[in-house]
Coordinates of C-alpha atoms and ligand atoms in Angstrom, one line a residue:
M1 CA -45.0 -0.9 -24.5
S2 CA -42.7 -3.7 -23.6
K3 CA -43.3 -7.2 -22.2
G4 CA -42.3 -5.8 -18.7
D5 CA -45.5 -3.6 -18.8
A6 CA -47.6 -6.6 -18.9
K7 CA -46.7 -7.2 -15.3
E8 CA -47.3 -3.7 -14.2
L9 CA -50.7 -3.7 -15.8
N10 CA -51.3 -7.0 -14.1
M11 CA -52.4 -8.6 -17.4
P12 CA -51.7 -12.3 -18.4
P13 CA -49.1 -12.1 -21.4
Q14 CA -51.6 -13.4 -23.8
D15 CA -54.1 -10.6 -23.0
F16 CA -51.2 -8.2 -23.1
N17 CA -50.0 -9.3 -26.5
K18 CA -53.5 -9.4 -27.9
R19 CA -54.0 -5.6 -26.9
Y20 CA -50.4 -4.2 -27.4
G21 CA -48.2 -6.6 -29.2
N22 CA -48.1 -8.0 -32.8
V23 CA -47.6 -11.7 -32.2
S24 CA -47.2 -13.7 -35.5
V25 CA -47.3 -17.3 -36.1
H26 CA -45.8 -18.7 -39.4
W27 CA -47.2 -22.0 -40.2
F28 CA -44.6 -24.2 -42.2
R29 CA -46.3 -27.1 -44.3
H30 CA -44.3 -27.1 -47.5
G31 CA -41.8 -24.1 -48.1
L32 CA -39.5 -25.5 -45.4
R33 CA -36.9 -22.7 -45.8
L34 CA -36.1 -19.1 -44.8
H35 CA -35.0 -17.8 -48.1
D36 CA -37.5 -16.5 -50.6
N37 CA -40.5 -17.0 -48.2
P38 CA -42.9 -14.1 -48.7
A39 CA -45.4 -15.5 -46.2
L40 CA -42.7 -15.5 -43.6
L41 CA -41.8 -11.9 -44.4
E42 CA -45.3 -11.0 -43.9
A43 CA -45.2 -12.6 -40.5
L44 CA -42.3 -10.6 -39.5
K45 CA -43.8 -7.2 -40.6
N46 CA -44.4 -5.1 -37.5
C47 CA -44.0 -8.1 -35.5
T48 CA -42.9 -8.1 -31.8
E49 CA -43.2 -11.7 -31.0
F50 CA -42.7 -14.6 -33.6
Y51 CA -43.5 -18.4 -33.4
P52 CA -42.5 -20.8 -36.3
I53 CA -44.6 -23.9 -36.1
F54 CA -45.1 -27.2 -38.0
I55 CA -48.1 -29.4 -37.4
F56 CA -48.0 -33.3 -38.0
D57 CA -51.7 -34.0 -38.8
G58 CA -51.2 -37.3 -40.5
E59 CA -51.4 -35.7 -44.0
V60 CA -49.2 -32.6 -44.1
A61 CA -46.7 -32.5 -46.8
G62 CA -47.5 -35.9 -48.2
T63 CA -47.4 -37.8 -45.1
K64 CA -50.6 -39.9 -45.4
H65 CA -48.9 -42.7 -47.4
V66 CA -45.3 -42.4 -46.7
A67 CA -42.4 -44.8 -46.6
F68 CA -39.2 -44.2 -44.6
N69 CA -37.0 -42.3 -47.0
R70 CA -39.5 -39.5 -47.5
M71 CA -40.3 -39.2 -43.8
R72 CA -36.7 -39.2 -43.0
F73 CA -36.1 -36.4 -45.7
L74 CA -39.0 -34.3 -44.2
I75 CA -37.6 -34.6 -40.7
E76 CA -34.1 -33.6 -41.8
S77 CA -35.5 -30.6 -43.4
L78 CA -37.4 -29.7 -40.2
E79 CA -34.1 -30.2 -38.2
D80 CA -32.3 -27.9 -40.7
L81 CA -35.0 -25.3 -40.3
D82 CA -34.7 -25.5 -36.5
R83 CA -31.0 -25.1 -36.8
N84 CA -31.3 -22.1 -39.1
L85 CA -34.0 -20.6 -36.6
R86 CA -31.6 -21.0 -33.6
K87 CA -29.1 -18.6 -35.4
F88 CA -31.7 -15.9 -34.6
G89 CA -32.4 -17.2 -31.2
G90 CA -35.6 -19.0 -32.0
R91 CA -36.8 -22.6 -32.3
L92 CA -39.3 -24.5 -34.5
Y93 CA -42.4 -25.5 -32.7
V94 CA -43.7 -29.0 -33.7
F95 CA -47.2 -30.2 -32.8
H96 CA -49.3 -33.3 -33.5
G97 CA -53.0 -33.1 -34.1
Q98 CA -55.4 -31.3 -36.1
P99 CA -54.5 -27.8 -37.4
V100 CA -57.8 -26.1 -36.3
D101 CA -57.6 -27.6 -32.7
I102 CA -53.9 -26.7 -32.3
L103 CA -54.2 -23.2 -33.7
T104 CA -57.3 -22.5 -31.6
N105 CA -55.2 -23.1 -28.5
L106 CA -52.2 -21.3 -29.8
F107 CA -54.2 -18.3 -30.6
K108 CA -55.3 -18.2 -27.0
E109 CA -52.1 -19.1 -25.4
W110 CA -49.8 -16.9 -27.2
G111 CA -52.2 -14.0 -27.8
V112 CA -51.7 -14.5 -31.7
T113 CA -52.5 -11.5 -33.8
K114 CA -51.5 -12.7 -37.2
L115 CA -51.1 -16.2 -38.9
T116 CA -49.2 -16.6 -42.1
F117 CA -48.5 -19.6 -44.4
E118 CA -47.3 -20.4 -48.0
Q119 CA -50.2 -21.3 -50.4
D120 CA -50.6 -25.0 -50.8
P121 CA -52.1 -24.9 -54.2
E122 CA -53.3 -28.5 -54.6
A123 CA -56.9 -29.3 -54.3
V124 CA -56.3 -31.8 -51.6
W125 CA -55.3 -29.1 -49.2
K126 CA -58.3 -26.7 -49.7
Q127 CA -60.5 -28.0 -47.0
R128 CA -57.8 -27.8 -44.4
D129 CA -56.9 -24.3 -45.4
D130 CA -60.6 -23.0 -45.6
A131 CA -61.2 -24.2 -42.1
V132 CA -58.2 -22.5 -40.8
K133 CA -59.1 -19.3 -42.6
E134 CA -62.6 -19.6 -41.2
L135 CA -61.2 -19.9 -37.6
C136 CA -59.0 -16.8 -38.2
E137 CA -62.1 -14.8 -39.3
K138 CA -64.0 -15.9 -36.3
K139 CA -61.1 -15.0 -33.9
E140 CA -60.4 -11.8 -35.7
I141 CA -56.8 -12.9 -36.4
E142 CA -55.2 -11.6 -39.6
C143 CA -54.6 -14.5 -41.9
V144 CA -52.1 -13.9 -44.7
E145 CA -51.3 -16.6 -47.5
R146 CA -48.6 -16.0 -50.1
V147 CA -47.7 -17.8 -53.3
S148 CA -44.1 -19.2 -53.5
H149 CA -44.5 -23.0 -54.1
T150 CA -45.2 -22.3 -57.6
L151 CA -43.8 -19.7 -60.1
Y152 CA -47.4 -18.6 -60.9
E153 CA -50.6 -18.7 -58.8
P154 CA -52.5 -21.6 -60.4
M155 CA -55.8 -20.0 -59.8
K156 CA -54.7 -16.9 -61.6
I157 CA -53.9 -18.8 -64.7
I158 CA -57.3 -20.6 -64.5
E159 CA -59.0 -17.2 -64.1
K160 CA -57.1 -15.7 -67.1
N161 CA -58.2 -18.6 -69.2
D162 CA -61.9 -17.7 -68.6
G163 CA -62.2 -20.0 -65.5
M164 CA -60.9 -23.2 -67.3
P165 CA -57.6 -24.9 -66.8
P166 CA -55.6 -24.4 -70.1
L167 CA -55.9 -27.8 -71.7
T168 CA -52.7 -27.8 -73.5
Y169 CA -49.1 -26.9 -72.5
S170 CA -48.9 -24.3 -75.2
L171 CA -52.1 -22.7 -74.1
F172 CA -50.7 -22.7 -70.6
N173 CA -47.6 -20.9 -71.8
L174 CA -49.7 -18.4 -73.6
V175 CA -51.8 -17.7 -70.5
A176 CA -48.8 -17.5 -68.3
S177 CA -46.9 -15.2 -70.7
A178 CA -50.0 -12.8 -70.4
L179 CA -49.3 -12.6 -66.8
G180 CA -45.7 -11.6 -67.3
D181 CA -42.5 -13.2 -65.9
P182 CA -42.7 -15.1 -62.7
P183 CA -41.8 -12.9 -59.6
R184 CA -38.2 -12.8 -58.6
P185 CA -37.2 -14.3 -55.1
V186 CA -37.9 -11.9 -52.1
S187 CA -35.2 -10.9 -49.6
Y188 CA -34.0 -12.9 -46.6
P189 CA -35.8 -12.4 -43.5
V190 CA -34.6 -10.1 -40.8
F191 CA -35.4 -11.0 -37.1
H192 CA -34.1 -7.8 -35.7
N193 CA -36.0 -6.5 -32.7
I194 CA -38.3 -9.4 -32.7
D195 CA -38.8 -11.8 -29.7
L196 CA -38.5 -15.5 -30.7
P197 CA -39.6 -17.0 -27.4
V198 CA -38.2 -20.4 -26.6
Y199 CA -39.6 -22.6 -23.5
P200 CA -37.1 -24.0 -21.1
D201 CA -38.6 -27.5 -21.8
H202 CA -38.9 -26.8 -25.6
E203 CA -37.3 -29.9 -26.8
K204 CA -39.5 -32.2 -24.7
K205 CA -42.7 -30.4 -25.5
F206 CA -42.1 -29.2 -29.2
G207 CA -39.1 -31.2 -30.4
I208 CA -38.7 -32.7 -33.8
P209 CA -39.8 -36.4 -33.7
K210 CA -37.9 -39.3 -35.3
P211 CA -39.6 -41.0 -38.2
Q212 CA -40.3 -44.2 -35.9
T213 CA -42.0 -41.7 -33.4
V214 CA -44.5 -40.9 -35.9
G215 CA -44.9 -44.5 -36.8
V216 CA -42.8 -44.8 -39.9
F217 CA -40.2 -47.6 -40.0
P218 CA -37.7 -48.7 -42.7
D219 CA -39.4 -51.5 -44.9
C220 CA -36.1 -53.1 -45.6
K221 CA -32.4 -53.0 -44.4
E222 CA -31.3 -51.1 -47.5
Q223 CA -33.2 -48.1 -46.5
N224 CA -30.9 -47.7 -43.5
N225 CA -27.9 -48.5 -45.7
R226 CA -28.3 -46.5 -48.9
I227 CA -25.7 -46.1 -51.5
N228 CA -27.1 -42.7 -52.6
E229 CA -27.9 -40.5 -49.6
W230 CA -30.6 -38.0 -50.2
K231 CA -30.5 -35.4 -47.3
G232 CA -33.3 -33.0 -46.6
G233 CA -33.1 -29.4 -45.7
E234 CA -32.7 -25.9 -47.0
T235 CA -28.7 -25.9 -46.3
K236 CA -28.3 -29.0 -48.3
A237 CA -30.6 -27.6 -51.1
L238 CA -28.6 -24.5 -51.4
D239 CA -25.3 -26.4 -51.5
L240 CA -26.7 -28.7 -54.2
L241 CA -27.9 -25.7 -56.2
E242 CA -24.4 -24.5 -56.3
K243 CA -23.1 -27.8 -57.6
R244 CA -26.0 -28.1 -60.0
L245 CA -25.2 -24.5 -61.4
A246 CA -21.6 -25.5 -62.1
I247 CA -23.0 -28.4 -64.2
E248 CA -25.4 -26.2 -66.0
K249 CA -22.8 -23.6 -66.7
K250 CA -20.5 -26.2 -68.3
A251 CA -23.4 -27.6 -70.3
Y252 CA -24.1 -24.1 -71.6
E253 CA -20.4 -23.6 -72.5
D254 CA -20.5 -26.9 -74.4
G255 CA -23.6 -25.7 -76.3
Y256 CA -26.5 -27.6 -74.7
V257 CA -29.1 -27.3 -72.0
L258 CA -30.8 -29.7 -69.5
P259 CA -27.6 -31.5 -68.6
N260 CA -29.4 -33.9 -66.2
Q261 CA -31.5 -35.3 -69.2
Y262 CA -28.8 -35.0 -71.9
S263 CA -26.5 -37.5 -70.4
P264 CA -28.6 -39.4 -67.7
D265 CA -26.2 -40.4 -64.8
L266 CA -27.9 -43.3 -63.3
L267 CA -25.0 -44.0 -60.9
G268 CA -23.5 -40.7 -59.8
E269 CA -24.1 -38.8 -56.7
P270 CA -27.7 -37.3 -56.5
M271 CA -27.9 -34.1 -58.4
S272 CA -31.6 -33.6 -58.7
M273 CA -33.4 -30.7 -57.0
S274 CA -36.9 -32.4 -57.2
A275 CA -37.2 -33.5 -53.5
H276 CA -36.0 -30.1 -52.4
L277 CA -38.6 -28.3 -54.6
R278 CA -41.2 -30.7 -53.5
F279 CA -40.8 -29.8 -49.8
G280 CA -39.8 -26.3 -50.6
C281 CA -36.3 -26.5 -49.1
L282 CA -35.4 -24.7 -52.3
S283 CA -37.5 -22.0 -53.7
V284 CA -38.7 -22.9 -57.3
R285 CA -38.2 -19.1 -58.1
R286 CA -34.7 -19.1 -56.9
F287 CA -34.1 -22.1 -59.0
H288 CA -35.8 -20.6 -62.1
W289 CA -34.1 -17.2 -62.0
T290 CA -30.6 -18.4 -61.1
I291 CA -30.7 -20.7 -64.2
H292 CA -31.9 -17.9 -66.4
D293 CA -29.5 -15.3 -65.0
L294 CA -26.7 -17.9 -65.4
F295 CA -27.5 -18.7 -69.0
E296 CA -27.6 -14.8 -69.8
K297 CA -24.2 -14.4 -68.2
V298 CA -22.6 -17.4 -70.1
K299 CA -24.3 -16.7 -73.3
P300 CA -25.0 -13.0 -73.3
K301 CA -25.5 -12.8 -77.1
E302 CA -27.8 -15.8 -77.5
S303 CA -31.6 -15.8 -76.9
K304 CA -32.6 -18.3 -74.2
P305 CA -33.7 -21.6 -75.6
D306 CA -37.3 -22.6 -74.6
A307 CA -36.1 -25.9 -73.2
L308 CA -33.8 -24.0 -70.6
T309 CA -36.3 -24.5 -67.7
C310 CA -39.2 -26.3 -69.5
Q311 CA -39.2 -29.2 -67.0
L312 CA -40.1 -26.5 -64.3
I313 CA -42.8 -25.2 -66.5
W314 CA -44.2 -28.9 -66.7
R315 CA -44.3 -28.7 -62.9
E316 CA -46.4 -25.5 -63.1
Y317 CA -48.6 -26.9 -65.7
F318 CA -49.5 -30.0 -63.7
Y319 CA -50.1 -27.8 -60.7
V320 CA -52.5 -25.7 -62.5
M321 CA -54.3 -28.8 -64.0
S322 CA -54.8 -30.2 -60.5
A323 CA -55.7 -27.0 -58.7
N324 CA -59.5 -27.5 -58.8
N325 CA -59.6 -31.2 -59.6
I326 CA -59.8 -33.1 -56.3
N327 CA -60.0 -36.4 -58.4
Y328 CA -56.8 -35.6 -60.2
D329 CA -55.2 -38.7 -58.8
K330 CA -57.9 -41.1 -60.0
M331 CA -59.5 -42.3 -63.1
E332 CA -63.1 -42.1 -62.1
G333 CA -64.6 -38.7 -61.7
N334 CA -61.5 -37.1 -63.3
P335 CA -62.5 -34.9 -66.2
I336 CA -59.3 -35.0 -68.0
C337 CA -58.5 -38.7 -67.7
L338 CA -59.6 -41.2 -70.2
N339 CA -61.4 -44.3 -68.9
I340 CA -59.4 -47.3 -69.9
P341 CA -60.4 -50.8 -68.8
W342 CA -57.2 -51.7 -66.9
Y343 CA -56.7 -55.2 -65.4
R344 CA -56.7 -55.6 -61.7
N345 CA -54.2 -58.0 -60.5
D346 CA -52.7 -57.4 -57.0
E347 CA -50.3 -60.2 -57.3
I348 CA -48.6 -58.9 -60.5
L349 CA -48.7 -55.3 -59.1
K350 CA -46.9 -56.5 -56.0
K351 CA -44.2 -58.2 -58.1
W352 CA -43.7 -54.9 -60.0
E353 CA -43.4 -53.1 -56.6
M354 CA -41.0 -55.5 -55.2
G355 CA -38.7 -55.7 -58.2
Q356 CA -39.7 -59.3 -59.1
T357 CA -40.9 -59.1 -62.7
G358 CA -37.9 -61.0 -64.1
Y359 CA -36.9 -58.0 -66.3
P360 CA -33.6 -56.8 -64.6
W361 CA -33.9 -53.4 -65.9
I362 CA -37.4 -52.9 -64.5
D363 CA -36.6 -54.6 -61.2
A364 CA -33.3 -52.7 -60.6
I365 CA -35.3 -49.4 -61.0
M366 CA -38.0 -50.6 -58.7
N367 CA -35.4 -51.7 -56.1
Q368 CA -33.7 -48.2 -56.3
L369 CA -37.2 -46.7 -55.8
R370 CA -37.8 -48.7 -52.6
H371 CA -34.3 -48.5 -51.2
E372 CA -33.3 -44.8 -52.0
G373 CA -36.5 -43.1 -52.8
W374 CA -35.4 -41.5 -56.0
I375 CA -35.1 -42.8 -59.6
H376 CA -34.0 -41.0 -62.8
H377 CA -36.6 -39.7 -65.1
V378 CA -35.6 -42.4 -67.7
G379 CA -36.3 -45.0 -65.0
R380 CA -39.6 -43.6 -64.1
H381 CA -40.7 -43.8 -67.8
A382 CA -39.5 -47.4 -68.1
V383 CA -41.4 -48.7 -65.1
A384 CA -44.4 -46.6 -65.6
C385 CA -44.8 -47.7 -69.3
F386 CA -44.1 -51.4 -68.4
L387 CA -46.9 -51.4 -65.7
T388 CA -49.5 -49.8 -67.9
R389 CA -49.7 -49.6 -71.6
G390 CA -46.4 -51.3 -72.3
D391 CA -46.7 -54.7 -70.8
L392 CA -48.9 -55.5 -67.6
W393 CA -51.9 -53.4 -68.6
I394 CA -52.4 -52.4 -64.9
S395 CA -54.0 -49.0 -64.1
W396 CA -51.7 -45.9 -63.7
V397 CA -53.7 -45.2 -60.5
D398 CA -52.1 -48.4 -58.8
G399 CA -48.7 -47.3 -60.0
L400 CA -49.1 -43.9 -58.8
K401 CA -49.9 -45.0 -55.3
I402 CA -46.7 -47.0 -55.1
F403 CA -44.8 -43.9 -56.4
L404 CA -46.4 -41.6 -53.9
K405 CA -45.4 -44.0 -51.1
Y406 CA -41.7 -44.4 -51.9
L407 CA -40.5 -41.3 -53.8
I408 CA -38.9 -38.7 -51.8
D409 CA -40.0 -36.1 -54.4
A410 CA -43.6 -37.6 -54.4
D411 CA -45.7 -34.9 -55.5
W412 CA -49.4 -35.3 -55.9
S413 CA -49.9 -33.0 -58.9
V414 CA -46.7 -33.8 -60.7
S415 CA -46.7 -37.5 -60.3
A416 CA -50.3 -38.1 -61.3
G417 CA -49.8 -35.7 -64.2
N418 CA -46.8 -37.8 -65.5
W419 CA -48.5 -41.1 -64.9
M420 CA -51.6 -39.9 -66.8
W421 CA -49.5 -39.1 -69.6
V422 CA -47.1 -42.1 -69.7
S423 CA -50.1 -44.4 -69.7
S424 CA -51.8 -42.4 -72.5
S425 CA -54.7 -41.4 -70.1
A426 CA -54.4 -37.7 -70.5
F427 CA -52.4 -34.9 -72.1
E428 CA -51.6 -37.1 -75.2
K429 CA -53.4 -36.7 -78.5
V430 CA -55.6 -39.6 -79.3
L431 CA -53.2 -42.2 -77.8
Q432 CA -50.6 -41.8 -80.6
C433 CA -47.9 -43.7 -78.7
P434 CA -48.8 -47.3 -79.4
K435 CA -45.2 -48.6 -79.2
C436 CA -43.7 -48.9 -75.8
F437 CA -40.3 -49.0 -74.2
C438 CA -38.8 -52.5 -74.4
P439 CA -37.6 -53.6 -70.9
V440 CA -34.6 -55.1 -72.5
G441 CA -33.4 -52.9 -75.2
Y442 CA -34.1 -49.7 -73.5
G443 CA -32.2 -50.9 -70.5
R444 CA -29.2 -51.9 -72.6
R445 CA -29.1 -48.3 -74.1
M446 CA -29.3 -46.6 -70.6
D447 CA -27.1 -48.9 -68.8
R448 CA -24.4 -49.9 -71.3
T449 CA -22.0 -51.4 -68.9
G450 CA -24.6 -53.0 -66.7
E451 CA -23.3 -51.5 -63.6
Y452 CA -26.7 -50.0 -62.6
I453 CA -28.4 -53.5 -62.8
R454 CA -25.5 -55.0 -60.9
R455 CA -25.8 -52.2 -58.1
Y456 CA -29.5 -52.5 -57.6
L457 CA -30.0 -56.1 -58.4
P458 CA -27.0 -57.9 -56.7
V459 CA -28.3 -61.3 -57.4
L460 CA -27.2 -60.8 -61.1
K461 CA -24.0 -59.3 -60.3
D462 CA -21.9 -62.2 -61.7
M463 CA -24.0 -62.5 -64.8
P464 CA -22.1 -61.7 -68.1
L465 CA -23.2 -58.5 -69.8
R466 CA -24.5 -60.4 -72.8
Y467 CA -27.3 -62.0 -70.7
L468 CA -27.6 -59.4 -68.0
F469 CA -30.7 -57.8 -69.4
E470 CA -32.3 -61.2 -70.3
P471 CA -30.8 -63.7 -68.0
W472 CA -33.4 -66.4 -69.0
K473 CA -31.5 -66.7 -72.2
A474 CA -28.3 -67.7 -70.5
P475 CA -27.3 -71.3 -70.8
L476 CA -27.6 -73.2 -67.6
A477 CA -23.9 -73.4 -67.2
V478 CA -23.6 -69.6 -67.4
Q479 CA -26.3 -69.2 -64.9
Q480 CA -24.5 -71.7 -62.5
K481 CA -21.3 -69.9 -63.0
A482 CA -23.0 -66.7 -62.2
Y483 CA -24.7 -68.1 -59.0
C484 CA -28.0 -67.2 -60.3
I485 CA -30.4 -69.9 -61.6
V486 CA -33.5 -68.3 -63.3
G487 CA -36.6 -69.7 -61.7
K488 CA -34.8 -70.2 -58.4
D489 CA -32.7 -67.3 -57.5
Y490 CA -34.2 -64.9 -59.9
P491 CA -37.8 -65.0 -61.4
H492 CA -38.7 -66.1 -65.0
P493 CA -40.0 -62.9 -66.8
I494 CA -43.5 -62.1 -65.7
V495 CA -44.8 -61.9 -69.3
N496 CA -43.4 -62.4 -72.7
H497 CA -42.6 -58.8 -73.7
K498 CA -43.4 -59.3 -77.4
E499 CA -46.7 -60.9 -76.8
A500 CA -47.8 -58.6 -74.0
S501 CA -47.0 -55.5 -75.8
N502 CA -48.9 -56.5 -78.8
E503 CA -51.8 -57.4 -76.6
C504 CA -51.6 -53.9 -74.9
A505 CA -51.3 -52.2 -78.4
S506 CA -54.5 -54.0 -79.5
A507 CA -56.3 -53.1 -76.4
M508 CA -55.3 -49.5 -76.8
N509 CA -56.5 -49.7 -80.4
K510 CA -59.8 -50.8 -79.0
V511 CA -60.0 -47.9 -76.7
I512 CA -59.1 -45.5 -79.7
E513 CA -62.0 -47.1 -81.7
S514 CA -64.4 -46.6 -78.8
F515 CA -63.6 -42.9 -78.9
K516 CA -64.1 -42.4 -82.5
G517 CA -66.5 -39.8 -83.4
K518 CA -67.0 -38.8 -79.8
E519 CA -65.5 -35.7 -78.2
V520 CA -62.5 -37.0 -76.3
P521 CA -62.8 -35.6 -72.8
H522 CA -59.1 -35.2 -72.1
C523 CA -56.5 -32.9 -73.1
A524 CA -54.0 -33.3 -75.9
P525 CA -50.5 -31.8 -76.6
S526 CA -50.4 -29.0 -79.0
D527 CA -47.9 -30.6 -81.3
D528 CA -45.2 -33.3 -81.6
L529 CA -42.5 -31.0 -80.4
E530 CA -44.5 -30.7 -77.2
V531 CA -44.5 -34.5 -76.7
R532 CA -40.6 -34.6 -77.2
R533 CA -40.3 -31.8 -74.7
F534 CA -42.4 -33.5 -72.2
V535 CA -40.8 -37.0 -72.4
C536 CA -37.4 -35.1 -72.5
L537 CA -35.2 -38.2 -72.8
P538 CA -31.6 -38.1 -74.1
D539 CA -32.3 -38.6 -77.7
F540 CA -34.3 -35.5 -77.8
V541 CA -32.0 -33.3 -75.8
S542 CA -29.0 -34.4 -77.8
T543 CA -30.7 -33.1 -81.0
G544 CA -30.8 -29.7 -79.4
G545 CA -34.6 -29.8 -79.0
K546 CA -35.2 -30.3 -82.7
C547 CA -38.0 -32.6 -83.6
T548 CA -37.9 -35.2 -86.4
A549 CA -40.6 -37.4 -87.6
N550 CA -39.4 -40.6 -85.9
Q551 CA -38.7 -38.9 -82.7
L552 CA -42.3 -38.5 -81.7
C553 CA -41.9 -41.4 -79.2
P554 CA -38.2 -41.0 -78.2
G555 CA -36.5 -44.0 -77.2
I556 CA -39.3 -46.3 -78.6
E557 CA -38.3 -46.8 -82.3
N558 CA -36.0 -49.6 -82.9
L559 CA -36.3 -51.1 -79.3
Ligands
FAD1 C1 -44.3 -41.7 -64.0 C2 -43.6 -40.5 -63.4 C3 -43.8 -39.9 -62.2 C4 -43.1 -38.9 -61.7 N1 -43.3 -38.3 -60.5 C5 -42.7 -37.3 -60.0 C6 -42.9 -36.9 -58.7 O1 -43.7 -37.4 -57.9 N2 -42.4 -35.6 -58.3 C7 -41.5 -35.0 -59.1 O2 -40.8 -34.0 -58.7 N3 -41.3 -35.4 -60.4 C8 -41.9 -36.5 -60.9 N4 -41.6 -36.9 -62.1 C9 -40.8 -36.1 -63.0 C10 -39.4 -36.3 -63.2 O3 -38.9 -37.7 -63.4 C11 -38.6 -35.7 -61.9 O4 -39.2 -34.4 -61.6 C12 -37.2 -35.6 -62.3 O5 -36.7 -36.9 -62.7 C13 -36.3 -35.0 -61.3 O6 -35.0 -35.0 -61.9 P1 -34.2 -33.5 -62.0 O7 -34.6 -32.8 -60.8 O8 -32.9 -33.8 -62.4 O9 -35.2 -32.8 -63.2 P2 -34.7 -31.6 -64.1 O10 -34.7 -32.0 -65.4 O11 -33.5 -30.9 -63.6 O12 -35.9 -30.7 -63.8 C14 -36.0 -29.6 -62.8 C15 -37.2 -29.7 -62.0 O13 -38.4 -29.7 -62.9 C16 -39.4 -30.6 -62.4 N5 -39.6 -31.7 -63.4 C17 -38.8 -32.2 -64.1 N6 -39.3 -33.2 -64.9 C18 -40.7 -33.0 -64.7 C19 -41.8 -33.6 -65.3 N7 -41.8 -34.5 -66.2 N8 -43.0 -33.2 -65.0 C20 -43.1 -32.2 -64.0 N9 -42.1 -31.5 -63.4 C21 -40.9 -31.9 -63.8 C22 -38.8 -31.2 -61.0 O14 -39.3 -30.4 -60.1 C23 -37.4 -31.0 -61.3 O15 -36.6 -31.1 -60.1 C24 -42.2 -38.2 -62.7 C25 -41.9 -38.6 -64.0 C26 -42.7 -39.8 -64.4 C27 -42.4 -40.3 -65.8

């Protein structure tokens, strides 16, 4: 039967499709790519007519609380997807509204027989996807969901662990290894003999909006005038992967792994894959396996170090921990999070967000976050520790909300997991990191020339290096010469670090006391090495992953 037969049979195309055709809709949410997309391959199986869609519902892919940079990244990713689909004669269809309403109409209008999508494993998406699955059942439409946002299916790990999330990273690894290696990527889709219909007024009806059209505007001029450009889309992701592999190869040849952490480049061009992984422009399985294959090729006689892709495994671990915990991003009602009596102070929180704490290292990082949407792991640690148990004693939940707004890689599971850890609220054994990162000393070590601070905090660009990290100590004549008077052009420090960190340490000791003799309702790391692996800062990587006693809290001692 061909489409022309519909006319002869005098049937509306949707009825004809329903009876004789196989009409598939692939619903993109994350997984914004054509490569390694098993759900997309399912859509194309025995398919005669194919429609790729994306629905803006006010929440999809982290769009509920989103600043300009991430929305722009998402839209660039959709534009790239559309360009790639055009190569096969199709277009991406973009809709605005609630998925169940939109799909109900599409099922009827296009005579859909199959709906496919990649599994969104986080608890926050369950209600949306259950409603869609129910709709498909009611309308007798085949609904196919496939796992490819994660290396493993989180619920399978939980099942294998007797229905409980594995409470330590080691246990997670043990359970995961019982499931075998993660699957290899699937083949690239073939659109041969499949009709990809395009309406004459496609652009007008189903075109990709601009961030402004969906109500997201730049917060500040720097967002339109970034120094580091993060571009969304599968094409960019695969280009970046090639560059990244060249760096990884050089590192293996030189005898180390995790090059991004080994020598943190705070100023170089963007090399992180995290935003592409977050939106699924890059398949995590492709990333994992190319790294493993590359190592084997470069070092055929060496066994692979555990650290090779340990950061990706942390990502998996946090996804598993959040899979059935809807309160994972909160303190209350979150079974793995300690209740800590944090202060509530919106004025101080705002100063932290806006880069006005008076600590240049912290403020430069927060400015980079707001202006560009990405900061290095060492920067994330520094500002998260400063906000919570290090200096300001403000809840990690408040910090998380700000990260989730600005980061282009903002990831509900990964970010909340990291915030809980850094603030000593979960994953850490009885809060054994009482020391904190010093906002002066740590900055000096990470930004030895001061170029990072001068770039992201231009008010201090003429401050001599000696005072750059603590400008309040500069004599007035030096401040005048640098055109930056502390208290007028740049704020005084929001707290005295020495006093504040001592207060935080004693508050944390009280929390520890209050838990003595009780069962601590949060998970702990398996051992010290695990702490080092998680924190994964340069000191650790440079020791080749070996753990020594004073490395328990890397970068913390002697600061
Ligand atoms: C407070 C805080 C909040 C964070 N929020 C996020 C977030 O919202 N989204 C996000 O992707 N990462 C987050 N991270 C983790 C980490 O900082 C970034 O993933 C990392 O900086 C990305 O750089 P990379 O791609 O060079 O990492 P690589 O070292 O190359 O790691 C490869 C990939 O592994 C994953 N990964 C790396 N580090 C971690 C980690 N600690 N936990 C879980 N997964 C990891 C990322 O997907 C990353 O792209 C956060 C860290 C902290 C301390």
